[in-house]
Every structure is written in C-alpha cells, then in structure tokens.
Amino acid sequence: MDILSSRFITKEKNIHISCPACRREGRFHGFERIDGDSFMRLRVLTDGSLFMYDCPYCGETVRVEAPCLYVDKKRKIAVWNMPDRTFEITPEAVRKETDGETLRLYECRFTRTWGEMREKIVEMESGMDDRLCEIIKYGAYNLVKEEDRRLLPLESYHIDYATDGREPKKLSLVFMRSDKPDEGYIYTITDKLVEVTRDVFQPLIEGVPSLNEKGKFQRFSYDWGQKFIEQVIAAASQKERQEYNRLLGFWIHTLGKELFGMDIKPVDEKNGN
Ligand SMILES: [Zn+2]
C-alpha cells in the first residue's frame, strides 16, 4: 500500500489577513496541503475563488498567496507553492511537510504564486515535459512585438488546457489583455510545435543530470526557459554555434508558423530580431 495515500490528505488552514483596502482584520479559509487525487484537483484547476479572500467589511476581493503543497499520487507529481523566497526547500523540509515521506518517486516542482502553481499542474499532468512547455512559452512571447507587450503583459501570460474537457497533451498559450482583464488571446500548441521543440531541446535537458532528479523540488518557469536557451548558446563552441543557430532558427520559424501563422525568416544572431 502506498504510505502516502493514508497520510497525505487535504489540510485546511485559516489565515489571518488584513484587508489591503480597508485595513480591517479578517480570516481567510485556505489550504496548506491539497490531495490532487481527490475532488480538490478540479477545484484547483477551475475555481478561481479558491485563493481569493472576499473582505466582509468593504467587499474587496484579494488574492492570498500562501504556502501549499499539492500532491497527486496517481500521476506522481508534487507542486509546492512557496511564496516565501527565504524558505529553503531542503530534504528535511520536505520530510517534515509530508510526515516523513521523501516523494522520491515524484516529479517535484516549486512555484511562487497560486497562478504559477495551477499552471504547473496543468503542464505536468498534460503528459508534456513542463520544461519544454516553458521553453515554448518563452519563445512565443519573444515573437510578440515590443509595442504589444504592454497590452499583453508577461505577468498574466500563461499556459492552460486547450479544451474545456482538459484533454491530455492539448495545451494552449493564453495572452490576457491588460486593459480588459477577462479577455485574451488563445493559441493552441500544435503537435508539430511540440515535436520540433522536443527534438531541439530534450537532448539538451537530458544532458544535465541535475535537471532530472526525481524527488527534488525545482522551479522551471518562463525565466528558466530564457536562461536555459541563453546558456545553451553561451556554452556552444564556434563550430556547434552554427549548428545551434540553424536549429534555433528552424525552431523559431516553427513557433511563428504553428502558433501565429507567421513566416519568420531566420536572421543572424547579431541582428537580434
Ligand atoms: Zn476590506
């Protein structure tokens, strides 16, 4: 029997908060652990109010960022939302949080916000490699024109399921508008784009053992995608660089074509755009 199945259950927590609008004290009903192998999974994926505090005094709605460990025993994934940047996720901290379990057979990630946590769960349970998702996310945003970035800010740009039925391996990129908070643009990540991204980047990711340790909480975000690509280019020898440039050019061309129907001509690296 899986030890975690008896130990790891959803644990609720009341958090005292002071309303940023009216300053009055209130109590937010939150979660410090979520069993992703229960009805709570759907709530995390679909219920935006789960992490919102409605101030009973002034009516203001506030997003409450708090630590929460999400474990899905069926899919063997764990995501620890840890807004506190000073908290170090050591093996001891993990054992303490999971009542002795190390999650050593789990793919483990940590995030900084609820939004990032939800997105990470979507990426990981889709069956796609979440690192490839972040690389696609980074590459696609770089194709957004400078003047459009204010309208489509990076902070609200994210990955989501492409269909309401949350079909595996069907993901999309969502660009939310800054002027109309409920409106955005959705672009489906096609099979071809996933395939090309995997061909170009998977061998590079697998070549770095520290990126592939199960049971170790790591953060793979948009910023990670950017750094990874920059490091790959920086580490390449002169001879390899030509080959990487050719591959990256092909990948960027595929990104533009598959996502936005753009025809991007490869440019030399000094040109930049
Ligand atoms: Zn208030």
Coordinates of C-alpha atoms and ligand atoms in Angstrom, one line a residue:
M1 CA 0.0 0.0 0.0
D2 CA 1.2 3.5 -0.8
I3 CA 2.0 5.1 2.5
L4 CA 1.2 8.5 1.2
S5 CA -2.4 7.5 0.4
S6 CA -3.2 7.2 4.0
R7 CA -1.1 10.1 5.2
F8 CA -1.4 12.7 2.5
I9 CA -4.8 14.3 2.8
T10 CA -6.0 17.8 2.1
K11 CA -5.4 20.0 5.1
E12 CA -7.2 23.3 5.5
K13 CA -5.8 26.3 7.3
N14 CA -7.3 29.6 8.4
I15 CA -5.0 32.6 7.6
H16 CA -5.4 35.9 9.4
I17 CA -5.2 38.7 6.9
S18 CA -5.5 42.4 7.0
C19 CA -7.5 43.8 4.1
P20 CA -5.3 46.0 1.9
A21 CA -8.3 48.2 1.1
C22 CA -10.0 48.9 4.4
R23 CA -7.2 47.5 6.8
R24 CA -9.7 45.5 8.8
E25 CA -8.6 42.1 10.1
G26 CA -10.3 39.0 8.6
R27 CA -9.9 35.3 8.3
F28 CA -9.2 33.6 5.0
H29 CA -10.0 29.9 4.7
G30 CA -7.2 28.4 2.8
F31 CA -5.3 25.1 2.3
E32 CA -1.8 24.1 3.3
R33 CA -1.9 20.7 1.6
I34 CA -4.1 19.6 -1.3
D35 CA -4.6 16.0 -2.3
G36 CA -4.6 16.1 -6.1
D37 CA -6.0 12.7 -6.3
S38 CA -9.4 13.9 -5.0
F39 CA -12.2 16.3 -6.0
M40 CA -9.8 19.1 -5.0
R41 CA -7.9 18.7 -8.2
L42 CA -10.8 20.1 -10.2
R43 CA -11.3 22.9 -7.8
V44 CA -7.7 24.0 -8.2
L45 CA -7.9 23.8 -11.9
T46 CA -11.3 25.5 -12.3
D47 CA -12.3 27.5 -9.3
G48 CA -10.5 30.9 -9.3
S49 CA -12.2 31.8 -6.0
L50 CA -10.3 29.1 -4.1
F51 CA -7.4 31.5 -3.4
M52 CA -9.4 34.7 -3.1
Y53 CA -10.4 36.5 0.1
D54 CA -13.7 38.4 0.0
C55 CA -13.5 41.1 2.6
P56 CA -16.7 41.0 4.6
Y57 CA -16.3 44.7 5.6
C58 CA -15.6 46.5 2.3
G59 CA -16.3 43.8 -0.3
E60 CA -12.8 44.0 -1.8
T61 CA -11.5 40.7 -3.3
V62 CA -7.9 39.9 -2.6
R63 CA -5.7 37.1 -3.9
V64 CA -4.0 35.5 -0.9
E65 CA -0.6 34.0 -1.6
A66 CA 0.3 31.3 0.9
P67 CA 2.4 28.1 1.0
C68 CA 0.6 25.0 -0.2
L69 CA 1.8 21.5 -1.1
Y70 CA -0.2 19.8 -3.9
V71 CA 0.4 16.1 -4.3
D72 CA -1.2 13.9 -7.0
K73 CA -0.5 10.3 -6.0
K74 CA -1.9 8.9 -9.2
R75 CA 0.2 11.0 -11.5
K76 CA 3.2 11.0 -9.2
I77 CA 3.5 14.8 -9.3
A78 CA 4.1 17.3 -6.4
V79 CA 3.9 21.1 -6.7
W80 CA 4.8 23.2 -3.7
N81 CA 3.7 26.7 -3.8
M82 CA 6.2 28.7 -1.8
P83 CA 5.8 32.5 -2.0
D84 CA 8.4 33.0 0.8
R85 CA 11.7 33.3 -1.1
T86 CA 13.7 32.9 2.1
F87 CA 12.3 29.4 2.7
E88 CA 14.8 26.7 1.6
I89 CA 13.2 23.5 0.3
T90 CA 15.7 21.0 1.8
P91 CA 15.1 17.3 2.0
E92 CA 14.4 17.8 5.8
A93 CA 11.8 20.5 5.0
V94 CA 10.1 18.1 2.6
R95 CA 10.1 15.2 5.0
K96 CA 8.6 17.5 7.7
E97 CA 5.9 18.7 5.3
T98 CA 4.9 15.2 4.1
D99 CA 5.1 13.5 7.5
G100 CA 8.2 11.5 6.7
E101 CA 7.8 10.8 3.0
T102 CA 10.5 12.0 0.7
L103 CA 8.4 11.9 -2.5
R104 CA 11.5 10.3 -4.2
L105 CA 9.4 8.8 -7.0
Y106 CA 7.7 12.0 -7.7
E107 CA 8.3 14.8 -10.2
C108 CA 8.6 17.7 -7.9
R109 CA 8.3 21.4 -8.7
F110 CA 8.0 24.6 -6.7
T111 CA 6.2 27.8 -7.6
R112 CA 5.9 31.3 -6.3
T113 CA 2.2 32.1 -6.8
W114 CA -1.1 30.3 -7.0
G115 CA -1.4 31.1 -10.7
E116 CA 2.0 29.6 -11.3
M117 CA 1.1 26.6 -9.3
R118 CA -2.1 25.9 -11.2
E119 CA -0.3 26.4 -14.5
K120 CA 2.5 24.0 -13.4
I121 CA -0.1 21.3 -12.5
V122 CA -1.7 21.8 -16.0
E123 CA 1.7 21.4 -17.7
M124 CA 2.7 18.3 -15.6
E125 CA -0.5 16.4 -15.8
S126 CA -0.8 17.1 -19.6
G127 CA 1.9 14.5 -20.2
M128 CA 4.2 17.0 -21.8
D129 CA 7.6 17.8 -20.3
D130 CA 7.0 21.0 -18.4
R131 CA 10.4 22.3 -19.3
L132 CA 9.5 22.1 -23.0
C133 CA 6.3 24.0 -22.1
E134 CA 8.3 26.8 -20.5
I135 CA 10.7 26.9 -23.5
I136 CA 7.8 27.3 -25.9
K137 CA 6.2 29.9 -23.6
Y138 CA 9.5 31.9 -23.6
G139 CA 10.0 31.6 -27.4
A140 CA 6.4 32.6 -28.2
Y141 CA 6.4 35.7 -26.1
N142 CA 9.5 36.8 -27.8
L143 CA 7.6 36.9 -31.0
V144 CA 5.2 39.4 -29.5
K145 CA 6.0 42.9 -30.8
E146 CA 7.5 45.3 -28.3
E147 CA 4.6 47.7 -28.7
D148 CA 2.1 44.9 -28.0
R149 CA 3.7 43.8 -24.8
R150 CA 2.1 46.4 -22.7
L151 CA -1.3 45.2 -23.8
L152 CA -0.3 41.6 -23.3
P153 CA 1.8 41.6 -20.2
L154 CA 4.1 38.8 -19.2
E155 CA 2.6 38.6 -15.7
S156 CA -0.7 37.3 -16.9
Y157 CA 0.6 35.3 -19.8
H158 CA 0.3 31.6 -19.2
I159 CA -0.3 28.0 -20.4
D160 CA -3.7 26.3 -20.0
Y161 CA -5.6 23.4 -21.3
A162 CA -6.7 23.9 -24.9
T163 CA -10.1 22.3 -24.3
D164 CA -12.8 22.5 -21.6
G165 CA -12.5 18.7 -21.3
R166 CA -8.8 19.1 -20.3
E167 CA -7.6 16.6 -22.9
P168 CA -4.1 15.4 -22.2
K169 CA -1.4 16.9 -24.5
K170 CA -3.7 19.6 -25.7
L171 CA -2.4 22.8 -24.3
S172 CA -2.6 26.5 -25.3
L173 CA -0.8 29.7 -24.7
V174 CA -3.1 32.4 -23.2
F175 CA -2.2 36.1 -23.6
M176 CA -4.5 38.1 -21.3
R177 CA -5.2 41.8 -22.1
S178 CA -4.2 44.4 -19.5
D179 CA -7.0 46.7 -20.5
K180 CA -9.8 44.1 -20.3
P181 CA -8.9 41.7 -17.5
D182 CA -11.3 38.9 -18.7
E183 CA -10.3 39.0 -22.3
G184 CA -7.3 37.5 -24.0
Y185 CA -5.9 35.6 -27.0
I186 CA -5.5 31.8 -27.1
Y187 CA -3.1 30.0 -29.3
T188 CA -3.1 26.2 -29.4
I189 CA 0.3 24.5 -29.1
T190 CA 0.3 22.1 -32.1
D191 CA 1.7 18.6 -32.1
K192 CA 4.2 19.7 -34.7
L193 CA 5.5 22.5 -32.5
V194 CA 5.8 20.1 -29.5
E195 CA 7.7 17.6 -31.7
V196 CA 10.2 20.2 -33.1
T197 CA 10.7 21.7 -29.6
R198 CA 11.3 18.2 -28.2
D199 CA 13.8 17.3 -31.0
V200 CA 15.8 20.5 -30.4
F201 CA 15.7 20.8 -26.6
Q202 CA 15.0 17.4 -25.0
P203 CA 18.5 16.0 -25.6
L204 CA 20.0 19.2 -24.1
I205 CA 17.8 19.0 -21.0
E206 CA 18.6 15.3 -20.6
G207 CA 22.3 16.1 -20.8
V208 CA 22.1 18.0 -17.5
P209 CA 21.6 15.3 -14.8
S210 CA 20.7 17.9 -12.1
L211 CA 17.6 18.9 -14.0
N212 CA 16.3 15.4 -14.0
E213 CA 16.3 14.4 -10.3
K214 CA 13.0 13.0 -9.0
G215 CA 12.1 13.9 -5.5
K216 CA 14.0 17.2 -5.7
F217 CA 11.8 20.4 -5.8
Q218 CA 12.9 22.6 -8.7
R219 CA 11.4 25.6 -10.4
F220 CA 11.0 25.7 -14.1
S221 CA 9.4 28.9 -15.1
Y222 CA 9.5 31.4 -18.0
D223 CA 12.7 32.8 -16.6
W224 CA 14.2 29.4 -16.5
G225 CA 13.3 28.9 -20.2
Q226 CA 15.1 32.1 -21.1
K227 CA 18.2 31.2 -19.1
F228 CA 18.4 27.7 -20.4
I229 CA 18.4 28.9 -24.0
E230 CA 21.0 31.6 -23.3
Q231 CA 23.2 29.0 -21.5
V232 CA 22.9 26.6 -24.4
I233 CA 24.1 29.3 -26.8
A234 CA 26.8 30.5 -24.5
A235 CA 28.2 27.0 -23.9
A236 CA 28.4 26.2 -27.6
S237 CA 31.7 26.1 -29.3
Q238 CA 32.2 28.1 -32.5
K239 CA 31.5 25.0 -34.6
E240 CA 28.4 24.0 -32.6
R241 CA 27.1 27.5 -32.6
Q242 CA 26.5 27.4 -36.3
E243 CA 24.5 24.2 -35.9
Y244 CA 22.6 25.6 -32.8
N245 CA 21.8 28.8 -34.7
R246 CA 20.4 26.7 -37.6
L247 CA 18.3 24.6 -35.2
L248 CA 17.1 27.6 -33.2
G249 CA 16.2 29.4 -36.4
F250 CA 14.2 26.4 -37.5
W251 CA 12.5 26.2 -34.1
I252 CA 11.6 29.9 -34.1
H253 CA 10.3 29.5 -37.6
T254 CA 8.1 26.6 -36.5
L255 CA 6.9 28.6 -33.4
G256 CA 5.8 31.5 -35.6
K257 CA 4.2 29.4 -38.2
E258 CA 2.4 26.9 -35.9
L259 CA 1.2 29.4 -33.3
F260 CA 0.6 32.7 -35.2
G261 CA 0.7 31.7 -38.8
M262 CA 3.7 33.9 -39.3
D263 CA 6.5 33.3 -41.7
I264 CA 9.7 34.2 -39.9
K265 CA 12.9 34.2 -41.9
P266 CA 16.0 33.1 -39.9
V267 CA 18.3 36.0 -39.1
D268 CA 21.9 36.0 -38.0
E269 CA 22.4 36.3 -34.2
K270 CA 23.9 39.8 -34.2
N271 CA 20.7 41.1 -35.8
G272 CA 18.7 40.0 -32.7
N273 CA 15.2 40.2 -34.1
Ligands
ZN1 ZN -11.8 45.3 3.4

